[in-house]
CSV table of C-alpha atoms in Angstrom, one decimal:
chain,number,residue,atom,x,y,z
R,1,MET,CA,-139.3,87.3,129.3
R,2,HIS,CA,-143.0,86.5,129.5
R,3,ALA,CA,-145.9,88.8,129.0
R,4,ARG,CA,-149.6,88.8,128.4
R,5,ILE,CA,-151.6,90.6,125.7
R,6,ARG,CA,-155.4,90.9,125.3
R,7,ILE,CA,-156.4,90.3,121.7
R,8,GLY,CA,-160.2,89.8,122.1
R,9,GLY,CA,-163.1,90.2,124.4
R,10,SER,CA,-164.0,93.3,126.3
R,11,GLY,CA,-160.7,94.0,128.0
R,12,ARG,CA,-159.1,97.4,127.5
R,13,GLY,CA,-155.5,97.5,128.9
R,14,PHE,CA,-152.4,95.6,127.9
R,15,ARG,CA,-148.7,96.0,128.0
R,16,ARG,CA,-146.2,94.4,125.7
R,17,LEU,CA,-142.5,94.6,124.8
R,18,LEU,CA,-141.0,93.7,121.4
R,19,GLU,CA,-137.3,93.0,121.1
R,20,VAL,CA,-135.6,92.1,117.9
R,21,SER,CA,-131.8,91.9,117.4
R,22,GLY,CA,-131.0,94.2,120.4
R,23,VAL,CA,-133.7,96.8,119.4
R,24,LEU,CA,-136.6,97.0,121.8
R,25,ALA,CA,-139.9,98.6,120.8
R,26,CYS,CA,-142.4,99.1,123.5
R,27,LEU,CA,-146.1,99.7,124.0
R,28,VAL,CA,-147.1,101.1,127.4
R,29,MET,CA,-150.5,102.0,128.9
R,30,ALA,CA,-150.8,105.7,129.4
R,31,ALA,CA,-150.6,106.9,132.9
R,32,GLY,CA,-154.0,107.3,134.6
R,33,TRP,CA,-155.7,104.8,132.4
R,34,SER,CA,-157.3,101.9,134.3
R,35,SER,CA,-157.4,98.2,133.6
R,36,PRO,CA,-160.8,96.6,134.2
R,37,ALA,CA,-161.6,93.0,135.1
R,38,PRO,CA,-159.3,90.5,133.3
R,39,ALA,CA,-160.3,89.6,129.7
R,40,GLN,CA,-159.2,86.7,127.7
R,41,GLU,CA,-155.4,86.8,127.4
R,42,GLN,CA,-152.8,85.1,125.4
R,43,THR,CA,-149.4,84.5,127.0
R,44,PHE,CA,-146.3,84.9,124.8
R,45,THR,CA,-142.5,85.2,125.3
R,46,ASN,CA,-140.3,88.0,124.0
R,47,PRO,CA,-138.8,88.4,121.5
R,48,LEU,CA,-141.9,88.1,119.4
R,49,VAL,CA,-142.0,85.9,116.4
R,50,LEU,CA,-141.0,87.6,113.1
R,51,HIS,CA,-140.8,85.2,110.2
R,52,ALA,CA,-139.7,85.3,106.6
R,53,GLU,CA,-139.6,82.4,104.2
R,54,GLU,CA,-136.2,83.3,102.9
R,55,VAL,CA,-134.4,83.3,106.3
R,56,GLY,CA,-136.8,81.8,108.8
R,57,GLU,CA,-136.6,83.8,112.0
R,58,VAL,CA,-136.2,87.5,111.5
R,59,ARG,CA,-133.6,89.0,113.9
R,60,SER,CA,-133.6,92.7,112.9
R,61,CYS,CA,-136.5,95.2,113.0
R,62,ALA,CA,-135.1,98.5,114.1
R,63,ASP,CA,-137.1,101.7,114.6
R,64,PRO,CA,-140.5,100.0,113.9
R,65,THR,CA,-143.6,101.9,112.9
R,66,VAL,CA,-147.0,100.1,113.3
R,67,LEU,CA,-150.4,100.9,111.8
R,68,ARG,CA,-153.7,99.0,112.0
R,69,TRP,CA,-155.7,98.5,108.8
R,70,SER,CA,-159.2,97.0,108.8
R,71,PRO,CA,-160.9,97.0,105.4
R,72,PRO,CA,-164.1,94.9,105.0
R,73,GLY,CA,-163.2,91.2,105.6
R,74,ASP,CA,-159.7,91.9,107.0
R,75,ASP,CA,-158.2,93.3,110.2
R,76,ALA,CA,-154.5,93.3,110.8
R,77,TRP,CA,-151.5,95.4,111.8
R,78,TYR,CA,-148.7,96.4,109.5
R,79,MET,CA,-145.2,97.2,110.5
R,80,VAL,CA,-142.2,98.7,108.6
R,81,CYS,CA,-138.7,98.8,109.9
R,82,THR,CA,-135.3,100.5,109.1
R,83,SER,CA,-133.5,99.1,106.0
R,84,ASP,CA,-131.3,96.2,107.2
R,85,PRO,CA,-130.7,92.5,106.6
R,86,LEU,CA,-133.5,90.4,108.1
R,87,SER,CA,-130.9,88.3,110.0
R,88,GLY,CA,-127.3,87.2,109.7
R,89,ALA,CA,-128.5,84.5,107.3
R,90,ASP,CA,-130.0,87.1,104.9
R,91,ARG,CA,-127.3,86.9,102.2
R,92,ASP,CA,-127.1,87.1,98.4
R,93,GLU,CA,-125.4,84.6,96.0
R,94,GLN,CA,-122.0,86.0,96.8
R,95,GLY,CA,-122.5,85.6,100.5
R,96,SER,CA,-122.9,89.4,101.2
R,97,LEU,CA,-125.6,90.7,103.6
R,98,ARG,CA,-128.7,91.7,101.7
R,99,TYR,CA,-130.1,95.0,102.8
R,100,ARG,CA,-133.9,95.1,102.6
R,101,THR,CA,-135.3,98.5,101.6
R,102,LEU,CA,-137.7,99.3,104.5
R,103,PRO,CA,-139.0,95.7,105.2
R,104,MET,CA,-142.7,95.3,105.8
R,105,PHE,CA,-144.5,92.8,108.2
R,106,ARG,CA,-148.1,91.9,108.9
R,107,SER,CA,-149.8,90.5,112.0
R,108,GLU,CA,-153.3,89.5,113.0
R,109,ASP,CA,-152.6,89.1,116.7
R,110,LEU,CA,-149.7,91.5,117.5
R,111,VAL,CA,-147.5,88.6,118.4
R,112,THR,CA,-146.7,86.7,115.2
R,113,TRP,CA,-145.5,88.8,112.2
R,114,ASP,CA,-144.9,87.7,108.6
R,115,TYR,CA,-142.5,89.4,106.2
R,116,LEU,CA,-144.4,90.8,103.2
R,117,GLY,CA,-141.4,92.1,101.2
R,118,ASP,CA,-139.7,95.5,100.9
R,119,ALA,CA,-141.7,98.7,100.8
R,120,LEU,CA,-139.5,100.2,98.1
R,121,GLU,CA,-137.7,98.7,95.2
R,122,ALA,CA,-135.0,101.4,95.4
R,123,PRO,CA,-134.3,104.7,97.3
R,124,PRO,CA,-135.7,107.9,95.8
R,125,ALA,CA,-133.7,109.3,92.8
R,126,TRP,CA,-132.5,112.2,94.9
R,127,ALA,CA,-130.7,109.9,97.4
R,128,GLU,CA,-127.0,109.4,97.1
R,129,PRO,CA,-126.1,105.8,96.0
R,130,GLY,CA,-125.5,103.7,99.1
R,131,ALA,CA,-127.6,106.0,101.4
R,132,GLY,CA,-129.4,104.4,104.2
R,133,LEU,CA,-133.2,104.6,104.6
R,134,TRP,CA,-134.0,104.7,108.3
R,135,ALA,CA,-136.8,105.1,110.8
R,136,PRO,CA,-140.0,104.8,108.7
R,137,GLU,CA,-143.3,106.4,109.8
R,138,LEU,CA,-146.7,105.0,108.5
R,139,HIS,CA,-149.5,107.4,108.4
R,140,GLU,CA,-153.0,107.6,106.9
R,141,SER,CA,-154.9,110.6,105.7
R,142,ALA,CA,-158.1,110.7,103.7
R,143,GLY,CA,-157.7,107.2,102.5
R,144,THR,CA,-154.1,107.6,101.3
R,145,TYR,CA,-151.2,105.9,103.1
R,146,PHE,CA,-147.9,107.8,103.6
R,147,LEU,CA,-144.6,106.2,104.4
R,148,TYR,CA,-142.1,108.9,105.6
R,149,PHE,CA,-138.5,107.9,106.1
R,150,ALA,CA,-135.0,109.3,106.7
R,151,VAL,CA,-132.4,109.4,103.9
R,152,THR,CA,-128.9,109.5,105.4
R,153,ASP,CA,-127.1,111.0,102.3
R,154,VAL,CA,-128.5,113.0,99.4
R,155,ARG,CA,-127.1,114.1,96.0
R,156,PRO,CA,-125.2,117.3,95.9
R,157,GLY,CA,-128.0,119.0,93.9
R,158,VAL,CA,-130.2,118.6,97.0
R,159,SER,CA,-127.9,119.6,99.8
R,160,GLY,CA,-125.6,122.0,97.8
R,161,GLU,CA,-122.5,120.2,99.0
R,162,VAL,CA,-120.3,117.6,97.3
R,163,GLY,CA,-118.9,114.7,99.2
R,164,CYS,CA,-120.9,115.0,102.4
R,165,ALA,CA,-122.3,111.9,104.1
R,166,THR,CA,-124.2,113.8,106.8
R,167,ASP,CA,-126.6,115.8,104.7
R,168,GLY,CA,-129.7,113.8,105.6
R,169,ALA,CA,-133.3,114.5,104.6
R,170,ILE,CA,-136.9,113.2,105.0
R,171,GLY,CA,-138.5,111.4,102.0
R,172,VAL,CA,-142.0,110.0,101.5
R,173,ALA,CA,-143.8,107.4,99.4
R,174,THR,CA,-147.6,107.0,99.1
R,175,ALA,CA,-149.8,103.9,98.5
R,176,PRO,CA,-153.5,102.9,98.6
R,177,SER,CA,-152.9,100.5,101.5
R,178,PRO,CA,-150.2,100.0,104.2
R,179,SER,CA,-148.8,97.0,102.2
R,180,GLY,CA,-148.3,99.1,99.1
R,181,PRO,CA,-147.6,99.4,96.3
R,182,TRP,CA,-145.5,102.4,97.4
R,183,VAL,CA,-144.6,105.2,95.0
R,184,ASN,CA,-141.6,107.4,95.8
R,185,HIS,CA,-142.1,111.1,95.5
R,186,ASP,CA,-139.5,113.1,93.5
R,187,SER,CA,-138.4,115.6,96.1
R,188,PRO,CA,-137.8,115.6,99.9
R,189,VAL,CA,-140.4,116.5,102.4
R,190,VAL,CA,-137.6,118.1,104.5
R,191,ARG,CA,-134.3,119.0,102.8
R,192,PRO,CA,-130.9,119.0,104.6
R,193,ARG,CA,-130.7,121.7,107.3
R,194,ARG,CA,-127.4,123.5,107.7
R,195,SER,CA,-125.7,124.0,111.1
R,196,GLY,CA,-122.6,125.6,109.6
R,197,PRO,CA,-120.5,125.8,106.5
R,198,GLY,CA,-119.4,122.9,104.3
R,199,CYS,CA,-120.7,119.5,105.5
R,200,ASP,CA,-122.0,120.8,108.8
R,201,PHE,CA,-125.6,119.7,108.8
R,202,ALA,CA,-128.2,119.2,111.6
R,203,SER,CA,-129.7,115.8,112.2
R,204,THR,CA,-132.7,115.4,109.8
R,205,LEU,CA,-134.1,112.0,110.6
R,206,ASP,CA,-136.7,110.0,112.6
R,207,PRO,CA,-139.9,111.5,111.1
R,208,ASP,CA,-143.2,111.2,113.0
R,209,VAL,CA,-146.6,112.7,112.1
R,210,VAL,CA,-149.5,113.8,114.3
R,211,ARG,CA,-152.6,115.8,113.5
R,212,ASP,CA,-154.4,118.3,115.6
R,213,GLU,CA,-158.1,118.6,116.1
R,214,THR,CA,-158.5,120.7,112.9
R,215,GLY,CA,-156.7,118.0,110.8
R,216,GLN,CA,-153.5,120.0,110.4
R,217,GLY,CA,-150.6,117.6,110.1
R,218,PHE,CA,-147.3,118.2,111.9
R,219,LEU,CA,-144.1,116.4,111.1
R,220,LEU,CA,-141.7,116.0,114.0
R,221,PHE,CA,-138.1,114.9,113.3
R,222,GLY,CA,-134.5,115.4,114.3
R,223,GLY,CA,-131.8,114.1,116.5
R,224,TYR,CA,-128.8,114.7,118.7
R,225,LYS,CA,-127.3,117.4,116.4
R,226,GLY,CA,-129.8,120.2,116.7
R,227,GLY,CA,-132.6,118.4,118.6
R,228,ILE,CA,-136.1,117.6,117.6
R,229,ALA,CA,-138.1,120.1,115.6
R,230,SER,CA,-141.7,120.4,114.3
R,231,ARG,CA,-142.9,121.6,110.9
R,232,ARG,CA,-146.4,121.9,109.5
R,233,LEU,CA,-147.3,119.6,106.6
R,234,SER,CA,-148.7,120.9,103.4
R,235,PRO,CA,-152.3,119.7,102.7
R,236,ASP,CA,-151.1,116.9,100.4
R,237,GLY,CA,-148.7,115.7,103.1
R,238,LEU,CA,-145.7,115.9,100.7
R,239,PHE,CA,-143.9,119.0,101.9
R,240,ALA,CA,-143.1,120.6,105.2
R,241,PRO,CA,-142.0,124.3,104.7
R,242,ALA,CA,-138.9,125.4,106.6
R,243,VAL,CA,-140.7,128.7,107.6
R,244,THR,CA,-143.0,126.6,109.9
R,245,GLU,CA,-140.1,125.0,111.8
R,246,VAL,CA,-140.3,125.2,115.6
R,247,ALA,CA,-137.7,123.7,118.0
R,248,VAL,CA,-139.2,121.1,120.4
R,249,THR,CA,-136.2,119.7,122.3
R,250,THR,CA,-132.5,120.2,122.9
R,251,GLY,CA,-129.9,118.0,121.2
R,252,ARG,CA,-130.3,115.4,124.0
R,253,TYR,CA,-133.1,113.6,122.1
R,254,GLU,CA,-134.0,111.8,118.9
R,255,ALA,CA,-136.7,109.4,117.7
R,256,PRO,CA,-139.9,111.5,118.4
R,257,GLU,CA,-143.2,109.7,118.7
R,258,VAL,CA,-146.2,112.0,119.5
R,259,PHE,CA,-149.9,111.1,120.0
R,260,ARG,CA,-152.9,113.1,120.8
R,261,THR,CA,-155.0,112.5,124.0
R,262,ASP,CA,-157.8,114.3,125.7
R,263,ARG,CA,-155.2,116.0,127.9
R,264,GLY,CA,-153.0,117.3,125.1
R,265,TYR,CA,-150.1,115.8,123.2
R,266,VAL,CA,-147.6,113.3,124.6
R,267,LEU,CA,-144.1,113.1,123.2
R,268,PHE,CA,-141.9,110.1,123.6
R,269,ALA,CA,-138.2,110.6,122.7
R,270,SER,CA,-135.0,108.7,123.2
R,271,PRO,CA,-131.7,110.0,124.8
R,272,ASN,CA,-128.3,108.5,125.5
R,273,GLY,CA,-127.2,107.1,122.1
R,274,CYS,CA,-128.7,104.2,120.2
R,275,CYS,CA,-125.9,101.9,119.2
R,276,ASN,CA,-123.1,101.1,121.5
R,277,GLY,CA,-123.4,97.4,122.1
R,278,ASP,CA,-123.8,96.3,125.7
R,279,LEU,CA,-123.2,99.9,126.8
R,280,THR,CA,-126.2,101.3,124.9
R,281,GLY,CA,-128.3,103.5,127.2
R,282,TYR,CA,-131.0,104.3,124.6
R,283,ALA,CA,-134.0,105.0,126.9
R,284,VAL,CA,-137.5,106.4,126.4
R,285,MET,CA,-138.6,109.7,128.1
R,286,ALA,CA,-141.9,111.4,127.9
R,287,ALA,CA,-143.3,115.0,128.1
R,288,ARG,CA,-146.7,116.6,127.5
R,289,SER,CA,-147.8,119.7,125.6
R,290,PRO,CA,-151.1,121.5,124.8
R,291,SER,CA,-149.9,121.8,121.2
R,292,PRO,CA,-148.0,119.5,118.8
R,293,GLU,CA,-145.4,122.3,118.5
R,294,GLY,CA,-144.7,122.4,122.3
R,295,PRO,CA,-143.7,123.4,124.8
R,296,TYR,CA,-143.3,119.9,126.1
R,297,THR,CA,-142.8,119.6,129.8
R,298,ASP,CA,-142.2,116.6,132.1
R,299,ARG,CA,-143.9,115.7,135.3
R,300,HIS,CA,-141.7,118.2,137.2
R,301,GLY,CA,-142.5,121.0,134.8
R,302,ALA,CA,-139.1,121.0,133.0
R,303,ASP,CA,-139.3,122.0,129.4
R,304,LEU,CA,-137.4,119.7,127.0
R,305,LEU,CA,-135.9,122.9,125.5
R,306,ASP,CA,-134.4,124.0,128.9
R,307,GLY,CA,-130.7,123.8,129.6
R,308,ARG,CA,-131.6,121.7,132.6
R,309,THR,CA,-132.1,118.0,131.5
R,310,GLY,CA,-135.8,117.1,131.4
R,311,GLY,CA,-138.0,114.2,130.5
R,312,THR,CA,-140.1,111.7,132.5
R,313,PRO,CA,-138.5,108.2,132.4
R,314,VAL,CA,-140.8,105.6,130.7
R,315,LEU,CA,-138.5,102.8,129.7
R,316,ALA,CA,-134.8,102.2,130.5
R,317,ALA,CA,-132.3,99.7,129.4
R,318,SER,CA,-132.5,96.6,131.5
R,319,GLY,CA,-128.8,95.9,131.7
R,320,GLY,CA,-129.5,92.5,130.2
R,321,ALA,CA,-131.3,91.4,127.1
R,322,PHE,CA,-132.9,94.8,126.4
R,323,VAL,CA,-130.0,97.1,126.0
R,324,GLY,CA,-131.6,99.6,123.5
R,325,PRO,CA,-135.3,100.0,124.2
R,326,GLY,CA,-135.5,103.4,122.4
R,327,HIS,CA,-137.3,104.5,119.3
R,328,ILE,CA,-140.8,103.3,120.0
R,329,SER,CA,-144.1,103.1,118.1
R,330,VAL,CA,-147.5,103.9,119.6
R,331,PHE,CA,-150.7,102.3,118.1
R,332,GLY,CA,-154.0,100.7,119.2
R,333,ASP,CA,-155.5,97.3,119.7
R,334,ARG,CA,-159.0,96.1,118.7
R,335,ASP,CA,-160.5,97.3,122.0
R,336,GLY,CA,-159.3,100.9,121.3
R,337,THR,CA,-156.5,100.8,123.9
R,338,THR,CA,-153.3,102.8,122.9
C-alpha cells in the first residue's frame, strides 16, 4: 500500500495509514477541510518503518498514542504503544517472549520511528502481578507530560475482590518530556467500576484526555462492557472523581479518541471487537458534540447512547492486510493539519 505525506513546505492536508502487526492506526483529514495546491511530498509504503536495535524491524505497536514535542533545537513526534513484544524475535535468554512495558518510539518525519526503550520499568505497585498495561494516552498540561494507561488487573485492596482478573483501572505516570523519565503515581486515576456482585466489573480501559476552552480536562474511557464514559480530571490531572462520570456511548464502543474543533468535539470510537484474527471487524466510527461530555451524534442525528446503532463510518477493515484498523490516535503535523 502506497501513500503520500507532506512533511514540509506550505501544504496543509495529508492522509496516512500506519499498520503494524495487524493493528492499523489512521490519520484522516477532517471532513470539510480543504487541500490547497500540492506541496512537497514524500512517498512511502505501509506498514511504516519501526526499528529497534534489539530486534530490527518492529512488528507490534497496538493502540498507539502520538504527541509532537518541539523544544528549542528539536522537533519530533513521540509514540507509545500497548505493552507487548516488539516482534516474534523479541525474546529473553530462555527463549520466552519479552513483554515491553509501554514501548516508546520517536520520529522526525512521521514515517520512520526508532525505539527509545520502555516508558515504565514496572507496573504501578497497586497492579496485580502479571497485569497488562494497555492503551496509553500521552498528554501535556502546563509543561508536565502525562502518560495515562489501562491496568487490566489490580490488587484486591484496590478493587475489593480477591481472585478477579477483570477489575481494570486507569493509571498515570508523569515526566518532564514525552520521552521520560516517567514516574508512576501511587493510586489509580479511575478505580475499578462495579457492574454487579463478585467479579462483575465494567470495562475501565482505553483512556483519552481532551480539554475544553476553559482548560478543564476530561478523561474518556471504557469499552464493550458498560460503554464509554467521561469524567472530569482534577486540576493536577491525577484523579477523576466518580461523581463526575457521564455516560457517552452504549456498550457497542471502546477506544475513544476526542479532539476539539471550532465546530465542537469529535469522538472517534471502535466497534465490532478488536482481536479475532482474519475475522476482526474493528472499525472506526465518528460523532460530534458541543461538549466533551456529549451528547455525541452522527451525521444522521443518532445519539451514540440511543438503542438504535449510531456512528458515522470513518475507517473499516479492508478484508485484506488491514483487518483491525480501530483504536486510532489524532495529532498534528508541522503545518498545523490534524
